[in-house]
Amino acid sequence: MSGKEARFRKHQNHCISKSIVQTAKGTGCGIAIEDLEGIRGRITARGGDARNRLSGWSFHQLAGFLSYKAEDAGIPIVQVDPRNTSKTCSVCGHCERGNRKNQAEFVCKHCGFSANADWNAARNIRALAASKAATELDNVDPRSNLGELSRKATAL
């Protein structure tokens, strides 16, 4: 049975990564993802269902599929540190555990901004990726590879 589940997860990760890369290519954007290495050691999942979902999903495999498919398509991909992305306000930058009203709702205690928690976290991930890409661009000699520099600058 485990082989069947592994094949199913692998197929799903291929489909998800293909869809993400096609969307990025169609919109002319890059891809920003959280670096989830070691997540299983940092998170405590309460309840059998939560533990099964956490241990059953292959984060590394999905990131690998995204990386090679994005590279083949010429789409830049940036991995960012996931720390505090879900409890930081994407408008004012205030970070507090209490900002996450519940799993689905984000309300900033500082400025009052409210939004879907996942959408707010995605905006934070995008901002971190853009900042990281800009830092990498500062460290590149513009004479070394102008095409690559231009692609990175415009994609994110």
mmCIF file of C-alpha atoms in Angstrom:
data_model
loop_
_atom_site.group_PDB
_atom_site.id
_atom_site.type_symbol
_atom_site.label_atom_id
_atom_site.label_comp_id
_atom_site.label_asym_id
_atom_site.label_seq_id
_atom_site.Cartn_x
_atom_site.Cartn_y
_atom_site.Cartn_z
ATOM 1 C CA MET A 1 0.000 0.000 0.000
ATOM 2 C CA SER A 2 2.816 2.463 0.780
ATOM 3 C CA GLY A 3 4.134 2.275 -2.785
ATOM 4 C CA LYS A 4 0.724 3.235 -4.096
ATOM 5 C CA GLU A 5 0.561 6.237 -1.739
ATOM 6 C CA ALA A 6 4.090 7.328 -2.662
ATOM 7 C CA ARG A 7 3.253 7.175 -6.377
ATOM 8 C CA PHE A 8 0.076 9.161 -5.748
ATOM 9 C CA ARG A 9 2.009 11.864 -3.831
ATOM 10 C CA LYS A 10 4.675 11.991 -6.520
ATOM 11 C CA HIS A 11 2.047 12.390 -9.237
ATOM 12 C CA GLN A 12 0.284 15.117 -7.222
ATOM 13 C CA ASN A 13 3.577 16.968 -6.665
ATOM 14 C CA HIS A 14 4.302 16.799 -10.412
ATOM 15 C CA CYS A 15 0.836 18.195 -11.225
ATOM 16 C CA ILE A 16 1.072 20.946 -8.587
ATOM 17 C CA SER A 17 4.570 22.009 -9.656
ATOM 18 C CA LYS A 18 3.626 21.980 -13.339
ATOM 19 C CA SER A 19 0.611 24.191 -12.652
ATOM 20 C CA ILE A 20 2.647 26.659 -10.566
ATOM 21 C CA VAL A 21 5.379 26.941 -13.212
ATOM 22 C CA GLN A 22 2.827 27.388 -16.019
ATOM 23 C CA THR A 23 1.092 30.142 -14.045
ATOM 24 C CA ALA A 24 4.412 31.886 -13.353
ATOM 25 C CA LYS A 25 5.396 31.633 -17.003
ATOM 26 C CA GLY A 26 2.012 32.955 -18.149
ATOM 27 C CA THR A 27 2.165 35.955 -15.827
ATOM 28 C CA GLY A 28 5.867 36.671 -16.288
ATOM 29 C CA CYS A 29 6.540 36.300 -12.557
ATOM 30 C CA GLY A 30 9.037 34.353 -10.521
ATOM 31 C CA ILE A 31 8.216 31.764 -7.863
ATOM 32 C CA ALA A 32 8.748 32.288 -4.136
ATOM 33 C CA ILE A 33 8.470 29.389 -1.706
ATOM 34 C CA GLU A 34 9.264 28.826 1.927
ATOM 35 C CA ASP A 35 12.354 26.792 2.716
ATOM 36 C CA LEU A 36 10.653 24.017 4.688
ATOM 37 C CA GLU A 37 13.770 21.977 5.446
ATOM 38 C CA GLY A 38 13.469 20.551 8.943
ATOM 39 C CA ILE A 39 9.804 21.524 9.343
ATOM 40 C CA ARG A 40 8.859 18.212 10.905
ATOM 41 C CA GLY A 41 11.275 18.879 13.753
ATOM 42 C CA ARG A 42 10.006 22.433 14.334
ATOM 43 C CA ILE A 43 6.265 21.797 14.358
ATOM 44 C CA THR A 44 4.198 19.798 16.777
ATOM 45 C CA ALA A 45 1.133 18.340 15.107
ATOM 46 C CA ARG A 46 -1.708 17.663 17.489
ATOM 47 C CA GLY A 47 -3.958 14.743 16.691
ATOM 48 C CA GLY A 48 -3.521 11.741 14.456
ATOM 49 C CA ASP A 49 -4.969 13.401 11.352
ATOM 50 C CA ALA A 50 -2.631 16.402 11.628
ATOM 51 C CA ARG A 51 0.398 14.154 12.175
ATOM 52 C CA ASN A 52 -0.532 12.033 9.152
ATOM 53 C CA ARG A 53 -0.908 15.086 6.913
ATOM 54 C CA LEU A 54 2.394 16.580 8.081
ATOM 55 C CA SER A 55 4.408 13.399 7.765
ATOM 56 C CA GLY A 56 2.696 12.293 4.565
ATOM 57 C CA TRP A 57 3.470 15.324 2.439
ATOM 58 C CA SER A 58 6.893 15.415 0.763
ATOM 59 C CA PHE A 59 7.887 19.101 0.971
ATOM 60 C CA HIS A 60 11.371 18.446 -0.356
ATOM 61 C CA GLN A 61 10.089 16.525 -3.374
ATOM 62 C CA LEU A 62 7.679 19.315 -4.335
ATOM 63 C CA ALA A 63 10.416 21.946 -3.980
ATOM 64 C CA GLY A 64 12.713 19.805 -6.143
ATOM 65 C CA PHE A 65 10.068 19.417 -8.854
ATOM 66 C CA LEU A 66 9.406 23.163 -8.765
ATOM 67 C CA SER A 67 13.118 23.946 -9.019
ATOM 68 C CA TYR A 68 13.878 21.829 -12.060
ATOM 69 C CA LYS A 69 10.662 22.743 -13.890
ATOM 70 C CA ALA A 70 11.158 26.451 -13.200
ATOM 71 C CA GLU A 71 14.776 26.255 -14.362
ATOM 72 C CA ASP A 72 13.732 24.484 -17.581
ATOM 73 C CA ALA A 73 11.118 27.206 -18.197
ATOM 74 C CA GLY A 74 13.526 30.047 -17.381
ATOM 75 C CA ILE A 75 11.531 31.100 -14.318
ATOM 76 C CA PRO A 76 13.464 32.322 -11.257
ATOM 77 C CA ILE A 77 12.642 30.549 -7.996
ATOM 78 C CA VAL A 78 13.579 31.865 -4.568
ATOM 79 C CA GLN A 79 13.339 30.022 -1.248
ATOM 80 C CA VAL A 80 12.845 32.171 1.841
ATOM 81 C CA ASP A 81 12.963 31.590 5.582
ATOM 82 C CA PRO A 82 9.405 30.798 6.736
ATOM 83 C CA ARG A 83 9.970 32.261 10.204
ATOM 84 C CA ASN A 84 7.170 34.666 11.213
ATOM 85 C CA THR A 85 5.596 34.869 7.740
ATOM 86 C CA SER A 86 2.195 33.879 9.139
ATOM 87 C CA LYS A 87 2.172 36.264 12.103
ATOM 88 C CA THR A 88 3.664 39.392 10.474
ATOM 89 C CA CYS A 89 1.398 42.064 9.025
ATOM 90 C CA SER A 90 2.069 42.483 5.299
ATOM 91 C CA VAL A 91 0.992 46.137 5.514
ATOM 92 C CA CYS A 92 2.828 47.579 8.542
ATOM 93 C CA GLY A 93 5.310 44.786 9.373
ATOM 94 C CA HIS A 94 4.122 44.323 12.974
ATOM 95 C CA CYS A 95 4.883 40.789 14.162
ATOM 96 C CA GLU A 96 2.901 39.286 17.011
ATOM 97 C CA ARG A 97 1.497 35.847 17.715
ATOM 98 C CA GLY A 98 -1.890 37.432 18.499
ATOM 99 C CA ASN A 99 -2.174 38.705 14.899
ATOM 100 C CA ARG A 100 -3.351 35.231 13.906
ATOM 101 C CA LYS A 101 -6.878 35.296 15.219
ATOM 102 C CA ASN A 102 -7.328 31.678 14.142
ATOM 103 C CA GLN A 103 -6.033 29.344 11.431
ATOM 104 C CA ALA A 104 -7.812 31.215 8.630
ATOM 105 C CA GLU A 105 -7.999 34.806 9.850
ATOM 106 C CA PHE A 106 -5.280 37.457 10.246
ATOM 107 C CA VAL A 107 -5.953 40.722 12.106
ATOM 108 C CA CYS A 108 -3.017 43.041 12.869
ATOM 109 C CA LYS A 109 -3.001 44.237 16.474
ATOM 110 C CA HIS A 110 -1.030 47.343 15.447
ATOM 111 C CA CYS A 111 -2.753 48.772 12.337
ATOM 112 C CA GLY A 112 -6.008 46.783 12.245
ATOM 113 C CA PHE A 113 -5.401 45.277 8.783
ATOM 114 C CA SER A 114 -7.403 42.079 8.346
ATOM 115 C CA ALA A 115 -7.216 39.447 5.633
ATOM 116 C CA ASN A 116 -7.128 35.731 4.997
ATOM 117 C CA ALA A 117 -4.139 34.426 6.960
ATOM 118 C CA ASP A 118 -2.701 32.447 4.030
ATOM 119 C CA TRP A 119 -3.021 35.432 1.682
ATOM 120 C CA ASN A 120 -1.242 37.693 4.197
ATOM 121 C CA ALA A 121 1.550 35.116 4.625
ATOM 122 C CA ALA A 122 1.891 34.792 0.837
ATOM 123 C CA ARG A 123 2.382 38.568 0.575
ATOM 124 C CA ASN A 124 5.121 38.338 3.215
ATOM 125 C CA ILE A 125 6.800 35.483 1.341
ATOM 126 C CA ARG A 126 6.670 37.517 -1.894
ATOM 127 C CA ALA A 127 8.221 40.542 -0.133
ATOM 128 C CA LEU A 128 11.001 38.410 1.382
ATOM 129 C CA ALA A 129 11.735 36.827 -2.005
ATOM 130 C CA ALA A 130 11.866 40.214 -3.737
ATOM 131 C CA SER A 131 14.197 41.510 -1.035
ATOM 132 C CA LYS A 132 16.403 38.416 -1.296
ATOM 133 C CA ALA A 133 16.510 38.688 -5.100
ATOM 134 C CA ALA A 134 17.396 42.386 -4.876
ATOM 135 C CA THR A 135 20.228 41.556 -2.477
ATOM 136 C CA GLU A 136 21.498 38.905 -4.888
ATOM 137 C CA LEU A 137 21.309 41.426 -7.742
ATOM 138 C CA ASP A 138 23.423 43.883 -5.725
ATOM 139 C CA ASN A 139 26.132 41.222 -5.484
ATOM 140 C CA VAL A 140 26.208 40.477 -9.230
ATOM 141 C CA ASP A 141 28.669 42.140 -11.576
ATOM 142 C CA PRO A 142 26.366 43.587 -14.269
ATOM 143 C CA ARG A 143 28.984 42.902 -16.946
ATOM 144 C CA SER A 144 29.118 39.180 -16.153
ATOM 145 C CA ASN A 145 25.761 38.055 -17.519
ATOM 146 C CA LEU A 146 23.383 40.806 -18.556
ATOM 147 C CA GLY A 147 20.661 38.429 -19.742
ATOM 148 C CA GLU A 148 20.487 36.622 -16.407
ATOM 149 C CA LEU A 149 20.571 39.902 -14.484
ATOM 150 C CA SER A 150 17.747 41.354 -16.577
ATOM 151 C CA ARG A 151 15.638 38.190 -16.227
ATOM 152 C CA LYS A 152 16.010 38.213 -12.424
ATOM 153 C CA ALA A 153 15.249 41.894 -12.156
ATOM 154 C CA THR A 154 12.072 41.815 -14.216
ATOM 155 C CA ALA A 155 10.683 38.470 -13.073
ATOM 156 C CA LEU A 156 10.340 39.214 -9.375
#
